[in-house]
Coordinates of C-alpha atoms in Angstrom, one line a residue:
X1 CA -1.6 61.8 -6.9
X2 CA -2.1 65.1 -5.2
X3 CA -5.4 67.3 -5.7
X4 CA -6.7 70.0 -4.7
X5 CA -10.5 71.4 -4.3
X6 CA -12.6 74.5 -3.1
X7 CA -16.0 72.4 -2.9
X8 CA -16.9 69.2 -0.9
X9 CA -20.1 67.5 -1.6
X10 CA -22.0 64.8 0.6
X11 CA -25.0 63.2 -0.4
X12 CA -26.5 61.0 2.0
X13 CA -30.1 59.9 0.7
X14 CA -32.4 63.1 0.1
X15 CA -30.0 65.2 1.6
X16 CA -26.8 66.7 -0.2
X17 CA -24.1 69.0 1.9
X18 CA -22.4 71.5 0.1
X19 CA -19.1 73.2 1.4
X20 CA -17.3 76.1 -0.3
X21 CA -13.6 77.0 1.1
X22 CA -12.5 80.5 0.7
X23 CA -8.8 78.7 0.4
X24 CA -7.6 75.3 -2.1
X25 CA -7.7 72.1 -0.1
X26 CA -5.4 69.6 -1.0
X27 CA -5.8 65.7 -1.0
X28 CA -4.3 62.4 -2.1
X29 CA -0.8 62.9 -0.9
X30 CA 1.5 61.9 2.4
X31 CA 2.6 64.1 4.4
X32 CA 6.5 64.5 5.0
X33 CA 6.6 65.9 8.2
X34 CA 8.8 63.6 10.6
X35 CA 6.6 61.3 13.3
X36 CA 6.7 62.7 16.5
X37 CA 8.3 60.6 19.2
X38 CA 6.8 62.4 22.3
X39 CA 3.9 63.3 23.4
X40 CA 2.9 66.0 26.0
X41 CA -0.4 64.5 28.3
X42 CA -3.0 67.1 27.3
X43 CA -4.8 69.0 30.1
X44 CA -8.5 68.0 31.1
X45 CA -9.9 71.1 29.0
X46 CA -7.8 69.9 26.1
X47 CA -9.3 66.3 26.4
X48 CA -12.8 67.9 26.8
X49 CA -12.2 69.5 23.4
X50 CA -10.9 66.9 21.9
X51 CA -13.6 64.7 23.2
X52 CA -16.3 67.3 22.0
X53 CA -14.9 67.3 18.7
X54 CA -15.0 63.7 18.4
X55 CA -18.6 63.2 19.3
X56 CA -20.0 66.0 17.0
X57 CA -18.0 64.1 14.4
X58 CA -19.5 60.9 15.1
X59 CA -23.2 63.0 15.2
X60 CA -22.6 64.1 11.9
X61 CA -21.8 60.3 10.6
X62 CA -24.6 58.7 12.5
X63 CA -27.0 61.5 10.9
X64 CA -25.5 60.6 7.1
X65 CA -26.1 57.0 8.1
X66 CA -29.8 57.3 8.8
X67 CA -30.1 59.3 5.7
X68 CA -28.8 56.6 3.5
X69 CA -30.1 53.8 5.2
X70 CA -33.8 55.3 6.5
X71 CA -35.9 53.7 3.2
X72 CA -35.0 49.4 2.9
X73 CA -36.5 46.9 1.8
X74 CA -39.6 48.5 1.6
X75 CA -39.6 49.3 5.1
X76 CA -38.9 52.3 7.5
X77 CA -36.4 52.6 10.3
X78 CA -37.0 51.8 14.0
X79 CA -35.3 53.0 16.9
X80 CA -35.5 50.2 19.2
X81 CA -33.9 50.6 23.7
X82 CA -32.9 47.4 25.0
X83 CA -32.4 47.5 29.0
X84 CA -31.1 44.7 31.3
X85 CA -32.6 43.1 34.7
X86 CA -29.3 42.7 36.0
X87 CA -25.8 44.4 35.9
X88 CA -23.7 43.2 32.6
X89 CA -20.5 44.5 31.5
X90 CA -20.3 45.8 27.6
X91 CA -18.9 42.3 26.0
X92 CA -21.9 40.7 27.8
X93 CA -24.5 43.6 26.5
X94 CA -22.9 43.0 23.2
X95 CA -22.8 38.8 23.1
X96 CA -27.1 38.8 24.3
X97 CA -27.4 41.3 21.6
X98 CA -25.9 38.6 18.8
X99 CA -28.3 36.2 20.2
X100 CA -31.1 38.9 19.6
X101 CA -29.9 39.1 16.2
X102 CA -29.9 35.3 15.7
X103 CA -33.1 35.2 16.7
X104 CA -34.1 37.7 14.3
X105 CA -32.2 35.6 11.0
X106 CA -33.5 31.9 12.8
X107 CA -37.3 33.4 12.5
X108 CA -37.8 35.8 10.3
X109 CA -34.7 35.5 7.8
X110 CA -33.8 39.4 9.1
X111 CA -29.9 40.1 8.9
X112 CA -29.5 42.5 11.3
X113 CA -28.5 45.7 9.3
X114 CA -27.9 49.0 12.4
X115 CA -26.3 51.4 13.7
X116 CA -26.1 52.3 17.9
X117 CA -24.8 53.3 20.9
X118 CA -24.4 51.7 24.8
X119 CA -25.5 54.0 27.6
X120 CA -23.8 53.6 30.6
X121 CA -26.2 54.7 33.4
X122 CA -25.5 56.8 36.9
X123 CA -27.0 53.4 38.6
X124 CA -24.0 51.1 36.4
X125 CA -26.6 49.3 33.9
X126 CA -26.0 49.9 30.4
X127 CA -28.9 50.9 27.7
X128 CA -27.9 49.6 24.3
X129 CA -29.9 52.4 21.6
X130 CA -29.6 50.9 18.2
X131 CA -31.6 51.9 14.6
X132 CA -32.3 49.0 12.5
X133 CA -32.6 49.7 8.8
X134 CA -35.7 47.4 6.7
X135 CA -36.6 45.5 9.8
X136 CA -39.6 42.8 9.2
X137 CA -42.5 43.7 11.1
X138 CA -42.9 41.8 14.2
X139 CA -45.2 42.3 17.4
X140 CA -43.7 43.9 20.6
X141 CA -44.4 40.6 22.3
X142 CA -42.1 38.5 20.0
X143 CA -39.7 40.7 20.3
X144 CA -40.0 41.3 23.9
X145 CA -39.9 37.2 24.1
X146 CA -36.5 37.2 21.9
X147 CA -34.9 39.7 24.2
X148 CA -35.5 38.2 27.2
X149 CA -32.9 39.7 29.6
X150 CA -34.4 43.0 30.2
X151 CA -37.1 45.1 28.7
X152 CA -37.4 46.3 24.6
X153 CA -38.8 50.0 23.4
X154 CA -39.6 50.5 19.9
X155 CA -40.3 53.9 18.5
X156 CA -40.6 55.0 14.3
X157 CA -38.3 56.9 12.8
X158 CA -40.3 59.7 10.8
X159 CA -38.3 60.6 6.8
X160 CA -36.8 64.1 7.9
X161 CA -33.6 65.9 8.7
X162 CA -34.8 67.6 12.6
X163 CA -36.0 63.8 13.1
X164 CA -32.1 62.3 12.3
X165 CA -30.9 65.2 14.1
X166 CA -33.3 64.3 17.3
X167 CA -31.9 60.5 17.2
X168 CA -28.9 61.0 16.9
X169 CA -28.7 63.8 19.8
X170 CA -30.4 61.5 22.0
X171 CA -27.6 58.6 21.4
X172 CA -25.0 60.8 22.0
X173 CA -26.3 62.6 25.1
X174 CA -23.9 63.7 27.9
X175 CA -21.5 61.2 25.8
X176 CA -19.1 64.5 25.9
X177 CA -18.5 63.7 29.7
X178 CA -17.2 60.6 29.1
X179 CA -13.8 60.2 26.9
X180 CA -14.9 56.3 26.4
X181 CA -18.7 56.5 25.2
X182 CA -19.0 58.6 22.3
X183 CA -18.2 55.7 19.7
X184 CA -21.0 54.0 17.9
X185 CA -21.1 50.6 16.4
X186 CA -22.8 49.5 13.2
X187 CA -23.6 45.9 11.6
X188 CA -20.6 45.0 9.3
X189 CA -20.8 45.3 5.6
X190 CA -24.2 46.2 4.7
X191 CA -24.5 49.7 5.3
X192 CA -24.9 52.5 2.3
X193 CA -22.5 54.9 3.2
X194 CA -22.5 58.5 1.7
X195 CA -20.9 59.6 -1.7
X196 CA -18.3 62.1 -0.5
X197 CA -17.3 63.9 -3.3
X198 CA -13.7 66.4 -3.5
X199 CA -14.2 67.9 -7.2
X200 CA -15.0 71.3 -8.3
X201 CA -15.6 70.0 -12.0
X202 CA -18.7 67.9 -10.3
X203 CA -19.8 70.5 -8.7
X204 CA -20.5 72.2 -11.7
X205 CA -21.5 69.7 -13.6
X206 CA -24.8 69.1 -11.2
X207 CA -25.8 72.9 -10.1
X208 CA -28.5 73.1 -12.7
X209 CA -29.9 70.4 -11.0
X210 CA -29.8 71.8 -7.8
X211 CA -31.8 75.4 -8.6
X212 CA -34.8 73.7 -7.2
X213 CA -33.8 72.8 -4.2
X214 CA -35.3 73.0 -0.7
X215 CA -32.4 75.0 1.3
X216 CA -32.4 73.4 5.0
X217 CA -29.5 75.4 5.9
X218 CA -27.1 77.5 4.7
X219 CA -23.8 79.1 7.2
X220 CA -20.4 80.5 7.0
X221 CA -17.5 79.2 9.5
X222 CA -13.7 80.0 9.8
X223 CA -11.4 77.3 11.6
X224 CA -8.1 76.9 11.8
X225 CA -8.3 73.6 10.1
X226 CA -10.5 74.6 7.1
X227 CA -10.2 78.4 6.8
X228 CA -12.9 80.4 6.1
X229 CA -16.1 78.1 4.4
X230 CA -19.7 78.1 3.7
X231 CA -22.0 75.1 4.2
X232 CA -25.3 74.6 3.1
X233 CA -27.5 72.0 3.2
X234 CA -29.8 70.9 0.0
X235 CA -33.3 68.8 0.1
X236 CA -33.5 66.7 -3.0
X237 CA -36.8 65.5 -2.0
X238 CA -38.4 68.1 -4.5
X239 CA -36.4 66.5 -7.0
X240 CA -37.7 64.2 -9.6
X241 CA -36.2 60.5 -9.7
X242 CA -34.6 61.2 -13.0
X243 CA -32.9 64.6 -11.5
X244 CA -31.9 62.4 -8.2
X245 CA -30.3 59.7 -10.2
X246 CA -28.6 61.9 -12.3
X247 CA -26.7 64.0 -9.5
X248 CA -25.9 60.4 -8.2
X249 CA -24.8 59.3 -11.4
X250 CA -22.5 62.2 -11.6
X251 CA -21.3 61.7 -8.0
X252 CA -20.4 58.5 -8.9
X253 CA -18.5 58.1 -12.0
X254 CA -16.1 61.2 -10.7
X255 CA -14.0 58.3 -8.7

């Protein structure tokens, strides 16, 4: 069935993204336009673009997942670097990190819940740079002594939007030079993903609630995807649980 919308919201923990179009946006239908058959190789500035769109999309996703997922089980996120002592390819990085993560369930019962990014470096050795959500605490030694084919960092993750902006920039760095590294990887299935939300009724129906609200950021864009648009950026923090629950209440039942 085919809709159509002027407002787009995204709420992803504490923090809620509004976007007003100047122009109706239409969902829910397929396009009829034929399949094209050929396809012109793009020029290395078009790839760059294309590749520099692609990794501020996947910014933007990695930022709403941290959101979601910072507060579980009781527990804060990490931000944990594992290295190597010798030269592996990415399916070897990726089979000594499911033995990590064995490790982790064998011991402590942990199901690895993450999201991350491998680093390729100038020297050929790969970083893996992943964010576990509701991780047990455990010393650095055990862990070191679980991951024993390199060297483990573990930082905190501190509760606030310029933090999740900071992590997320430093996965993605210089990953626009390279058309194969800006995709991240996440643990399967366990993940609270954002309540994207398509409905100017809804809209309405929670603005009361928002009057209070801590404005992070507000800024108008024009594309020639999305037209002219504003976006702003809402802190529910202030909020009180009732008023939280509600606007994701409301989110909710509008599918």
């Amino acid at each position: 069935m085919r809709k159509h919308f002027i407002s787009e919201l995204i709420l992803s923990g504490n923090n809620l993204e509004v976007t007003e179009f100047d122009n109706i946006k239409y969902f829910g239908y397929k396009k009829t336009t034929p399949k094209v058959t050929t396809r012109n190789t793009p020029s290395l500035e078009e790839k760059e673009a294309i590749n520099k769109k692609t990794t501020t999309r996947a910014i933007k996703e990695v930022k709403r997942l941290l959101a979601c997922n910072y507060y579980t089980d009781n527990r804060t996120a990490k931000f944990l670097t594992f290295t190597f002592n010798v030269n592996v390819s990415k399916i070897q990085s990726k089979d000594r990190l499911k033995l990590f993560h064995k490790r982790l369930k064998r011991n402590y019962g942990y199901i690895a819940k993450y999201v991350g990014v491998s680093e390729l470096q100038q020297n050929g050795n790969i970083h893996l740079h992943l964010v576990y959500f509701g991780l047990p605490i455990i010393s650095h030694e055990i862990l070191q002594n679980f991951w024993s084919y390199g060297s483990v960092n573990v930082k905190k993750i501190y509760n606030s939007d310029n933090s999740f902006r900071n992590i997320t920039k430093y996965l993605f760095k210089d990953k626009d030079k390279n058309n194969n590294s800006n995709r991240y990887f996440t643990s399967k299935n366990n993940l609270k993903r954002p309540i994207i939300v398509r409905n100017d009724l809804v809209y309405e129906k929670v603005k009361h609630l928002l009057k209070d609200c801590y404005m992070d950021y507000i800024y108008t864009g024009e594309n020639e995807f999305l037209g002219a648009y504003t976006k702003k950026s809402l802190d529910l923090s202030k909020l009180s649980p009732y008023e939280k629950k509600s606007i994701e209440t409301i989110l909710l039942n509008s599918f």
